Amino acid sequence: MDKDFIYNGIMKKKIIYSSIAIIITAALIGGLIYSLLPETMVPNPAYLAGNTAGNLHNGGLFCEAGGKVYFSNSYDNGNLYVMNVDETEVKRLNELNVSSINVGGDYIYFCQGTSRFTGEGFGLFRAQPGLYRSRINGRDIKTLKANSVVTATLCGNEIFYQNFDPRDNRRQNQLFRIGTDGEGDRQVSGEIINPSSFVNGLIYYSRTETDHFVYALDVQSGFSQVIFEANTYKAIYEGGYIYFMDLDNNYRLCRYSVFDNTIEILTNDRVDLYNIGNGVIFYQKNSRSEPALIRMDLDGRNQEIIREGNHNNINMTSRYVYFQEFGDEVTTYRTSLYGAPNVGIFRP
């Protein structure tokens, strides 16, 4: 065989291998440089709410955004999953036990409730209780607040959350705020304020100390004002009305019109909890003999039993309502928003 031919072949292979090595080295250096660059986050609209008030009042276990549903999978230790609204293409995003799920732009915000290891991503990640953020694909998890958080709501470009400090009873569930980038963490109020109902720059809430009036907190100024005076619980603003449980009358569900200052009684049932959205209300009727999950219109008409028994964790999407039977934290049931009751077990 010609020596020049052999020599040229060897030189060509060396050149190819050298080129591959250069490309790989350049890619590694580029990746390192990119990882060291400061993260750029596209701002959310100022009035963006990360989830519905009704869902967040029920643990924030489901959140619909951009045609997808992000949810805490009760069959997989509460890990974060995603699926289409019609429950197809189910996928696990990470191995964190999540609640208070909020979505804004390219990020998911959530609370982690347990302390354990997860193998997602590069290396083991120590998941302490706290407030977290990840990319929309579940990766690049970042700790925003390493402390127990009860309820969290994405309000534009800040997260308002209830901080839980087991070492100090006076500081339990007090309201704090932090930027989506993890900066600017500070206390908003020394009172117990649930931030779930965020609408157009205002957080509507039932005060839990001194009085139980409905207040609105301006997230820009931090100033709260009374909306109306009544003995209320779990206030939610929806479409010009404030829905609330009436403490003076056996926790019945009512609504207050912010336009004409009138109050309507929606049901005389004693209500344990409720969710509202998409033109309907689902609530748990408290009764020793006839407890049931009930659906009705926003004005209280067309009440219908969905499932007998005691239920909790009622979460809505634009297509289904998900809930659990009280005492069973694994089995999740699902029914359609409208039409005849067709309760079945949700199997992601």
PDB file of N, CA and C in Angstrom, residues 60-142:
ATOM      1  N   GLY A  60     -54.043  24.634  46.238  1.00  0.00           N
ATOM      2  CA  GLY A  60     -53.324  24.918  45.002  1.00  0.00           C
ATOM      3  C   GLY A  60     -52.680  23.692  44.405  1.00  0.00           C
ATOM      4  N   LEU A  61     -53.418  22.590  44.354  1.00  0.00           N
ATOM      5  CA  LEU A  61     -52.878  21.311  43.889  1.00  0.00           C
ATOM      6  C   LEU A  61     -52.972  21.152  42.375  1.00  0.00           C
ATOM      7  N   PHE A  62     -53.789  21.973  41.728  1.00  0.00           N
ATOM      8  CA  PHE A  62     -53.915  21.986  40.271  1.00  0.00           C
ATOM      9  C   PHE A  62     -53.834  23.432  39.803  1.00  0.00           C
ATOM     10  N   CYS A  63     -53.230  23.636  38.629  1.00  0.00           N
ATOM     11  CA  CYS A  63     -53.116  24.978  38.069  1.00  0.00           C
ATOM     12  C   CYS A  63     -53.099  24.872  36.559  1.00  0.00           C
ATOM     13  N   GLU A  64     -54.027  25.547  35.900  1.00  0.00           N
ATOM     14  CA  GLU A  64     -54.090  25.522  34.443  1.00  0.00           C
ATOM     15  C   GLU A  64     -53.470  26.777  33.867  1.00  0.00           C
ATOM     16  N   ALA A  65     -52.603  26.592  32.860  1.00  0.00           N
ATOM     17  CA  ALA A  65     -51.961  27.727  32.192  1.00  0.00           C
ATOM     18  C   ALA A  65     -51.478  27.292  30.824  1.00  0.00           C
ATOM     19  N   GLY A  66     -51.756  28.103  29.802  1.00  0.00           N
ATOM     20  CA  GLY A  66     -51.266  27.820  28.469  1.00  0.00           C
ATOM     21  C   GLY A  66     -51.706  26.491  27.902  1.00  0.00           C
ATOM     22  N   GLY A  67     -52.925  26.071  28.221  1.00  0.00           N
ATOM     23  CA  GLY A  67     -53.425  24.812  27.696  1.00  0.00           C
ATOM     24  C   GLY A  67     -52.904  23.574  28.407  1.00  0.00           C
ATOM     25  N   LYS A  68     -52.133  23.768  29.471  1.00  0.00           N
ATOM     26  CA  LYS A  68     -51.593  22.677  30.262  1.00  0.00           C
ATOM     27  C   LYS A  68     -52.131  22.743  31.690  1.00  0.00           C
ATOM     28  N   VAL A  69     -52.135  21.590  32.349  1.00  0.00           N
ATOM     29  CA  VAL A  69     -52.515  21.524  33.758  1.00  0.00           C
ATOM     30  C   VAL A  69     -51.320  21.006  34.538  1.00  0.00           C
ATOM     31  N   TYR A  70     -50.851  21.807  35.482  1.00  0.00           N
ATOM     32  CA  TYR A  70     -49.753  21.420  36.359  1.00  0.00           C
ATOM     33  C   TYR A  70     -50.372  20.988  37.683  1.00  0.00           C
ATOM     34  N   PHE A  71     -49.959  19.823  38.187  1.00  0.00           N
ATOM     35  CA  PHE A  71     -50.660  19.312  39.356  1.00  0.00           C
ATOM     36  C   PHE A  71     -49.746  18.492  40.254  1.00  0.00           C
ATOM     37  N   SER A  72     -50.188  18.394  41.492  1.00  0.00           N
ATOM     38  CA  SER A  72     -49.524  17.571  42.497  1.00  0.00           C
ATOM     39  C   SER A  72     -50.124  16.178  42.417  1.00  0.00           C
ATOM     40  N   ASN A  73     -49.312  15.197  42.021  1.00  0.00           N
ATOM     41  CA  ASN A  73     -49.814  13.839  41.805  1.00  0.00           C
ATOM     42  C   ASN A  73     -49.887  13.096  43.139  1.00  0.00           C
ATOM     43  N   SER A  74     -51.093  12.907  43.620  1.00  0.00           N
ATOM     44  CA  SER A  74     -51.291  12.262  44.927  1.00  0.00           C
ATOM     45  C   SER A  74     -50.854  10.804  44.913  1.00  0.00           C
ATOM     46  N   TYR A  75     -50.758  10.199  43.723  1.00  0.00           N
ATOM     47  CA  TYR A  75     -50.336   8.801  43.621  1.00  0.00           C
ATOM     48  C   TYR A  75     -48.814   8.655  43.595  1.00  0.00           C
ATOM     49  N   ASP A  76     -48.110   9.774  43.526  1.00  0.00           N
ATOM     50  CA  ASP A  76     -46.652   9.760  43.447  1.00  0.00           C
ATOM     51  C   ASP A  76     -46.059  10.769  44.430  1.00  0.00           C
ATOM     52  N   ASN A  77     -46.457  10.642  45.699  1.00  0.00           N
ATOM     53  CA  ASN A  77     -45.913  11.468  46.784  1.00  0.00           C
ATOM     54  C   ASN A  77     -46.077  12.965  46.556  1.00  0.00           C
ATOM     55  N   GLY A  78     -47.097  13.346  45.793  1.00  0.00           N
ATOM     56  CA  GLY A  78     -47.340  14.766  45.564  1.00  0.00           C
ATOM     57  C   GLY A  78     -46.365  15.402  44.609  1.00  0.00           C
ATOM     58  N   ASN A  79     -45.639  14.603  43.815  1.00  0.00           N
ATOM     59  CA  ASN A  79     -44.670  15.150  42.859  1.00  0.00           C
ATOM     60  C   ASN A  79     -45.356  16.027  41.824  1.00  0.00           C
ATOM     61  N   LEU A  80     -44.587  16.953  41.252  1.00  0.00           N
ATOM     62  CA  LEU A  80     -45.118  17.889  40.269  1.00  0.00           C
ATOM     63  C   LEU A  80     -45.215  17.217  38.903  1.00  0.00           C
ATOM     64  N   TYR A  81     -46.412  17.244  38.327  1.00  0.00           N
ATOM     65  CA  TYR A  81     -46.691  16.663  37.018  1.00  0.00           C
ATOM     66  C   TYR A  81     -47.318  17.717  36.110  1.00  0.00           C
ATOM     67  N   VAL A  82     -47.364  17.394  34.821  1.00  0.00           N
ATOM     68  CA  VAL A  82     -48.055  18.229  33.850  1.00  0.00           C
ATOM     69  C   VAL A  82     -48.816  17.333  32.895  1.00  0.00           C
ATOM     70  N   MET A  83     -49.941  17.835  32.378  1.00  0.00           N
ATOM     71  CA  MET A  83     -50.726  17.100  31.383  1.00  0.00           C
ATOM     72  C   MET A  83     -51.527  18.107  30.583  1.00  0.00           C
ATOM     73  N   ASN A  84     -52.110  17.656  29.484  1.00  0.00           N
ATOM     74  CA  ASN A  84     -53.044  18.494  28.744  1.00  0.00           C
ATOM     75  C   ASN A  84     -54.345  18.624  29.531  1.00  0.00           C
ATOM     76  N   VAL A  85     -55.162  19.601  29.158  1.00  0.00           N
ATOM     77  CA  VAL A  85     -56.428  19.814  29.866  1.00  0.00           C
ATOM     78  C   VAL A  85     -57.322  18.589  29.770  1.00  0.00           C
ATOM     79  N   ASP A  86     -57.207  17.828  28.670  1.00  0.00           N
ATOM     80  CA  ASP A  86     -58.025  16.619  28.511  1.00  0.00           C
ATOM     81  C   ASP A  86     -57.386  15.388  29.141  1.00  0.00           C
ATOM     82  N   GLU A  87     -56.327  15.604  29.955  1.00  0.00           N
ATOM     83  CA  GLU A  87     -55.656  14.565  30.743  1.00  0.00           C
ATOM     84  C   GLU A  87     -54.787  13.631  29.898  1.00  0.00           C
ATOM     85  N   THR A  88     -54.405  14.055  28.716  1.00  0.00           N
ATOM     86  CA  THR A  88     -53.479  13.273  27.897  1.00  0.00           C
ATOM     87  C   THR A  88     -52.052  13.789  28.101  1.00  0.00           C
ATOM     88  N   GLU A  89     -51.072  12.998  27.669  1.00  0.00           N
ATOM     89  CA  GLU A  89     -49.657  13.363  27.717  1.00  0.00           C
ATOM     90  C   GLU A  89     -49.212  13.746  29.134  1.00  0.00           C
ATOM     91  N   VAL A  90     -49.451  12.838  30.056  1.00  0.00           N
ATOM     92  CA  VAL A  90     -49.065  13.062  31.451  1.00  0.00           C
ATOM     93  C   VAL A  90     -47.555  12.860  31.607  1.00  0.00           C
ATOM     94  N   LYS A  91     -46.915  13.773  32.318  1.00  0.00           N
ATOM     95  CA  LYS A  91     -45.459  13.698  32.482  1.00  0.00           C
ATOM     96  C   LYS A  91     -45.056  14.240  33.840  1.00  0.00           C
ATOM     97  N   ARG A  92     -44.114  13.553  34.491  1.00  0.00           N
ATOM     98  CA  ARG A  92     -43.586  14.064  35.763  1.00  0.00           C
ATOM     99  C   ARG A  92     -42.520  15.107  35.465  1.00  0.00           C
ATOM    100  N   LEU A  93     -42.580  16.228  36.202  1.00  0.00           N
ATOM    101  CA  LEU A  93     -41.618  17.304  36.002  1.00  0.00           C
ATOM    102  C   LEU A  93     -40.479  17.284  37.017  1.00  0.00           C
ATOM    103  N   ASN A  94     -40.782  16.981  38.265  1.00  0.00           N
ATOM    104  CA  ASN A  94     -39.730  16.822  39.273  1.00  0.00           C
ATOM    105  C   ASN A  94     -40.258  16.008  40.445  1.00  0.00           C
ATOM    106  N   GLU A  95     -39.402  15.760  41.398  1.00  0.00           N
ATOM    107  CA  GLU A  95     -39.740  14.874  42.517  1.00  0.00           C
ATOM    108  C   GLU A  95     -39.920  15.648  43.813  1.00  0.00           C
ATOM    109  N   LEU A  96     -40.603  16.771  43.730  1.00  0.00           N
ATOM    110  CA  LEU A  96     -40.886  17.554  44.928  1.00  0.00           C
ATOM    111  C   LEU A  96     -42.353  17.413  45.302  1.00  0.00           C
ATOM    112  N   ASN A  97     -42.629  17.402  46.592  1.00  0.00           N
ATOM    113  CA  ASN A  97     -43.992  17.339  47.105  1.00  0.00           C
ATOM    114  C   ASN A  97     -44.556  18.758  47.081  1.00  0.00           C
ATOM    115  N   VAL A  98     -45.418  19.055  46.111  1.00  0.00           N
ATOM    116  CA  VAL A  98     -45.763  20.446  45.833  1.00  0.00           C
ATOM    117  C   VAL A  98     -47.198  20.799  46.232  1.00  0.00           C
ATOM    118  N   SER A  99     -47.380  22.079  46.517  1.00  0.00           N
ATOM    119  CA  SER A  99     -48.694  22.669  46.760  1.00  0.00           C
ATOM    120  C   SER A  99     -48.588  24.147  46.386  1.00  0.00           C
ATOM    121  N   SER A 100     -49.677  24.882  46.469  1.00  0.00           N
ATOM    122  CA  SER A 100     -49.700  26.297  46.069  1.00  0.00           C
ATOM    123  C   SER A 100     -49.012  26.487  44.718  1.00  0.00           C
ATOM    124  N   ILE A 101     -49.418  25.700  43.732  1.00  0.00           N
ATOM    125  CA  ILE A 101     -48.815  25.786  42.406  1.00  0.00           C
ATOM    126  C   ILE A 101     -49.283  27.061  41.712  1.00  0.00           C
ATOM    127  N   ASN A 102     -48.318  27.839  41.213  1.00  0.00           N
ATOM    128  CA  ASN A 102     -48.590  29.042  40.440  1.00  0.00           C
ATOM    129  C   ASN A 102     -47.748  28.999  39.173  1.00  0.00           C
ATOM    130  N   VAL A 103     -48.294  29.515  38.084  1.00  0.00           N
ATOM    131  CA  VAL A 103     -47.556  29.553  36.824  1.00  0.00           C
ATOM    132  C   VAL A 103     -47.584  30.974  36.274  1.00  0.00           C
ATOM    133  N   GLY A 104     -46.410  31.432  35.838  1.00  0.00           N
ATOM    134  CA  GLY A 104     -46.299  32.744  35.226  1.00  0.00           C
ATOM    135  C   GLY A 104     -45.169  32.756  34.223  1.00  0.00           C
ATOM    136  N   GLY A 105     -45.487  33.022  32.946  1.00  0.00           N
ATOM    137  CA  GLY A 105     -44.463  33.046  31.920  1.00  0.00           C
ATOM    138  C   GLY A 105     -43.818  31.684  31.749  1.00  0.00           C
ATOM    139  N   ASP A 106     -42.491  31.663  31.843  1.00  0.00           N
ATOM    140  CA  ASP A 106     -41.736  30.417  31.649  1.00  0.00           C
ATOM    141  C   ASP A 106     -41.407  29.718  32.950  1.00  0.00           C
ATOM    142  N   TYR A 107     -42.111  30.057  34.037  1.00  0.00           N
ATOM    143  CA  TYR A 107     -41.749  29.511  35.342  1.00  0.00           C
ATOM    144  C   TYR A 107     -42.956  28.973  36.098  1.00  0.00           C
ATOM    145  N   ILE A 108     -42.662  28.008  36.951  1.00  0.00           N
ATOM    146  CA  ILE A 108     -43.635  27.462  37.885  1.00  0.00           C
ATOM    147  C   ILE A 108     -43.159  27.806  39.293  1.00  0.00           C
ATOM    148  N   TYR A 109     -44.062  28.260  40.127  1.00  0.00           N
ATOM    149  CA  TYR A 109     -43.749  28.583  41.516  1.00  0.00           C
ATOM    150  C   TYR A 109     -44.599  27.676  42.403  1.00  0.00           C
ATOM    151  N   PHE A 110     -44.009  27.189  43.478  1.00  0.00           N
ATOM    152  CA  PHE A 110     -44.744  26.241  44.311  1.00  0.00           C
ATOM    153  C   PHE A 110     -44.108  26.140  45.692  1.00  0.00           C
ATOM    154  N   CYS A 111     -44.869  25.579  46.606  1.00  0.00           N
ATOM    155  CA  CYS A 111     -44.366  25.284  47.944  1.00  0.00           C
ATOM    156  C   CYS A 111     -43.978  23.816  48.003  1.00  0.00           C
ATOM    157  N   GLN A 112     -42.910  23.530  48.725  1.00  0.00           N
ATOM    158  CA  GLN A 112     -42.470  22.159  48.968  1.00  0.00           C
ATOM    159  C   GLN A 112     -42.733  21.868  50.434  1.00  0.00           C
ATOM    160  N   GLY A 113     -43.410  20.757  50.690  1.00  0.00           N
ATOM    161  CA  GLY A 113     -43.876  20.521  52.044  1.00  0.00           C
ATOM    162  C   GLY A 113     -43.055  19.594  52.889  1.00  0.00           C
ATOM    163  N   THR A 114     -42.125  18.810  52.286  1.00  0.00           N
ATOM    164  CA  THR A 114     -41.366  17.850  53.068  1.00  0.00           C
ATOM    165  C   THR A 114     -39.884  18.047  52.833  1.00  0.00           C
ATOM    166  N   SER A 115     -39.081  17.459  53.703  1.00  0.00           N
ATOM    167  CA  SER A 115     -37.625  17.543  53.575  1.00  0.00           C
ATOM    168  C   SER A 115     -37.085  16.187  53.165  1.00  0.00           C
ATOM    169  N   ARG A 116     -36.570  16.089  51.923  1.00  0.00           N
ATOM    170  CA  ARG A 116     -36.058  14.823  51.436  1.00  0.00           C
ATOM    171  C   ARG A 116     -35.152  15.087  50.236  1.00  0.00           C
ATOM    172  N   PHE A 117     -34.523  14.025  49.731  1.00  0.00           N
ATOM    173  CA  PHE A 117     -33.642  14.141  48.580  1.00  0.00           C
ATOM    174  C   PHE A 117     -34.402  13.836  47.299  1.00  0.00           C
ATOM    175  N   THR A 118     -33.992  14.462  46.201  1.00  0.00           N
ATOM    176  CA  THR A 118     -34.505  14.130  44.891  1.00  0.00           C
ATOM    177  C   THR A 118     -33.339  14.003  43.932  1.00  0.00           C
ATOM    178  N   GLY A 119     -33.475  13.104  42.970  1.00  0.00           N
ATOM    179  CA  GLY A 119     -32.395  12.869  42.028  1.00  0.00           C
ATOM    180  C   GLY A 119     -32.576  13.593  40.712  1.00  0.00           C
ATOM    181  N   GLU A 120     -33.570  14.480  40.608  1.00  0.00           N
ATOM    182  CA  GLU A 120     -33.786  15.185  39.360  1.00  0.00           C
ATOM    183  C   GLU A 120     -32.644  16.146  39.089  1.00  0.00           C
ATOM    184  N   GLY A 121     -32.276  16.298  37.807  1.00  0.00           N
ATOM    185  CA  GLY A 121     -31.246  17.252  37.438  1.00  0.00           C
ATOM    186  C   GLY A 121     -29.866  16.675  37.671  1.00  0.00           C
ATOM    187  N   PHE A 122     -28.904  17.560  37.885  1.00  0.00           N
ATOM    188  CA  PHE A 122     -27.527  17.139  38.075  1.00  0.00           C
ATOM    189  C   PHE A 122     -27.245  16.966  39.565  1.00  0.00           C
ATOM    190  N   GLY A 123     -27.054  15.732  39.983  1.00  0.00           N
ATOM    191  CA  GLY A 123     -26.753  15.467  41.375  1.00  0.00           C
ATOM    192  C   GLY A 123     -28.003  15.467  42.234  1.00  0.00           C
ATOM    193  N   LEU A 124     -27.796  15.211  43.496  1.00  0.00           N
ATOM    194  CA  LEU A 124     -28.913  15.163  44.430  1.00  0.00           C
ATOM    195  C   LEU A 124     -29.239  16.561  44.930  1.00  0.00           C
ATOM    196  N   PHE A 125     -30.524  16.862  45.012  1.00  0.00           N
ATOM    197  CA  PHE A 125     -30.996  18.176  45.439  1.00  0.00           C
ATOM    198  C   PHE A 125     -31.714  18.011  46.767  1.00  0.00           C
ATOM    199  N   ARG A 126     -31.280  18.732  47.760  1.00  0.00           N
ATOM    200  CA  ARG A 126     -31.887  18.655  49.080  1.00  0.00           C
ATOM    201  C   ARG A 126     -33.119  19.533  49.115  1.00  0.00           C
ATOM    202  N   ALA A 127     -34.295  18.919  49.186  1.00  0.00           N
ATOM    203  CA  ALA A 127     -35.554  19.647  49.119  1.00  0.00           C
ATOM    204  C   ALA A 127     -36.065  19.955  50.517  1.00  0.00           C
ATOM    205  N   GLN A 128     -35.738  21.128  51.009  1.00  0.00           N
ATOM    206  CA  GLN A 128     -36.222  21.575  52.304  1.00  0.00           C
ATOM    207  C   GLN A 128     -37.599  22.211  52.135  1.00  0.00           C
ATOM    208  N   PRO A 129     -38.402  22.210  53.185  1.00  0.00           N
ATOM    209  CA  PRO A 129     -39.668  22.937  53.110  1.00  0.00           C
ATOM    210  C   PRO A 129     -39.414  24.394  52.747  1.00  0.00           C
ATOM    211  N   GLY A 130     -40.235  24.923  51.858  1.00  0.00           N
ATOM    212  CA  GLY A 130     -40.041  26.307  51.466  1.00  0.00           C
ATOM    213  C   GLY A 130     -40.753  26.654  50.182  1.00  0.00           C
ATOM    214  N   LEU A 131     -40.381  27.803  49.639  1.00  0.00           N
ATOM    215  CA  LEU A 131     -40.949  28.328  48.406  1.00  0.00           C
ATOM    216  C   LEU A 131     -39.919  28.165  47.300  1.00  0.00           C
ATOM    217  N   TYR A 132     -40.353  27.593  46.148  1.00  0.00           N
ATOM    218  CA  TYR A 132     -39.430  27.259  45.076  1.00  0.00           C
ATOM    219  C   TYR A 132     -39.932  27.772  43.728  1.00  0.00           C
ATOM    220  N   ARG A 133     -38.980  27.832  42.796  1.00  0.00           N
ATOM    221  CA  ARG A 133     -39.274  28.180  41.418  1.00  0.00           C
ATOM    222  C   ARG A 133     -38.536  27.218  40.496  1.00  0.00           C
ATOM    223  N   SER A 134     -39.167  26.852  39.387  1.00  0.00           N
ATOM    224  CA  SER A 134     -38.494  26.031  38.382  1.00  0.00           C
ATOM    225  C   SER A 134     -38.882  26.537  37.002  1.00  0.00           C
ATOM    226  N   ARG A 135     -38.148  26.075  36.006  1.00  0.00           N
ATOM    227  CA  ARG A 135     -38.553  26.347  34.633  1.00  0.00           C
ATOM    228  C   ARG A 135     -39.878  25.634  34.368  1.00  0.00           C
ATOM    229  N   ILE A 136     -40.521  25.997  33.270  1.00  0.00           N
ATOM    230  CA  ILE A 136     -41.818  25.418  32.953  1.00  0.00           C
ATOM    231  C   ILE A 136     -41.713  23.923  32.709  1.00  0.00           C
ATOM    232  N   ASN A 137     -40.493  23.436  32.414  1.00  0.00           N
ATOM    233  CA  ASN A 137     -40.279  22.002  32.218  1.00  0.00           C
ATOM    234  C   ASN A 137     -39.884  21.288  33.500  1.00  0.00           C
ATOM    235  N   GLY A 138     -39.906  22.003  34.620  1.00  0.00           N
ATOM    236  CA  GLY A 138     -39.612  21.413  35.922  1.00  0.00           C
ATOM    237  C   GLY A 138     -38.153  21.454  36.314  1.00  0.00           C
ATOM    238  N   ARG A 139     -37.280  21.882  35.419  1.00  0.00           N
ATOM    239  CA  ARG A 139     -35.843  21.887  35.708  1.00  0.00           C
ATOM    240  C   ARG A 139     -35.392  23.224  36.285  1.00  0.00           C
ATOM    241  N   ASP A 140     -34.093  23.299  36.603  1.00  0.00           N
ATOM    242  CA  ASP A 140     -33.481  24.519  37.143  1.00  0.00           C
ATOM    243  C   ASP A 140     -34.227  25.000  38.389  1.00  0.00           C
ATOM    244  N   ILE A 141     -34.367  24.124  39.352  1.00  0.00           N
ATOM    245  CA  ILE A 141     -35.085  24.457  40.583  1.00  0.00           C
ATOM    246  C   ILE A 141     -34.268  25.435  41.413  1.00  0.00           C
ATOM    247  N   LYS A 142     -34.928  26.474  41.879  1.00  0.00           N
ATOM    248  CA  LYS A 142     -34.265  27.492  42.702  1.00  0.00           C
ATOM    249  C   LYS A 142     -35.062  27.719  43.975  1.00  0.00           C
TER     250      LYS A 142
END
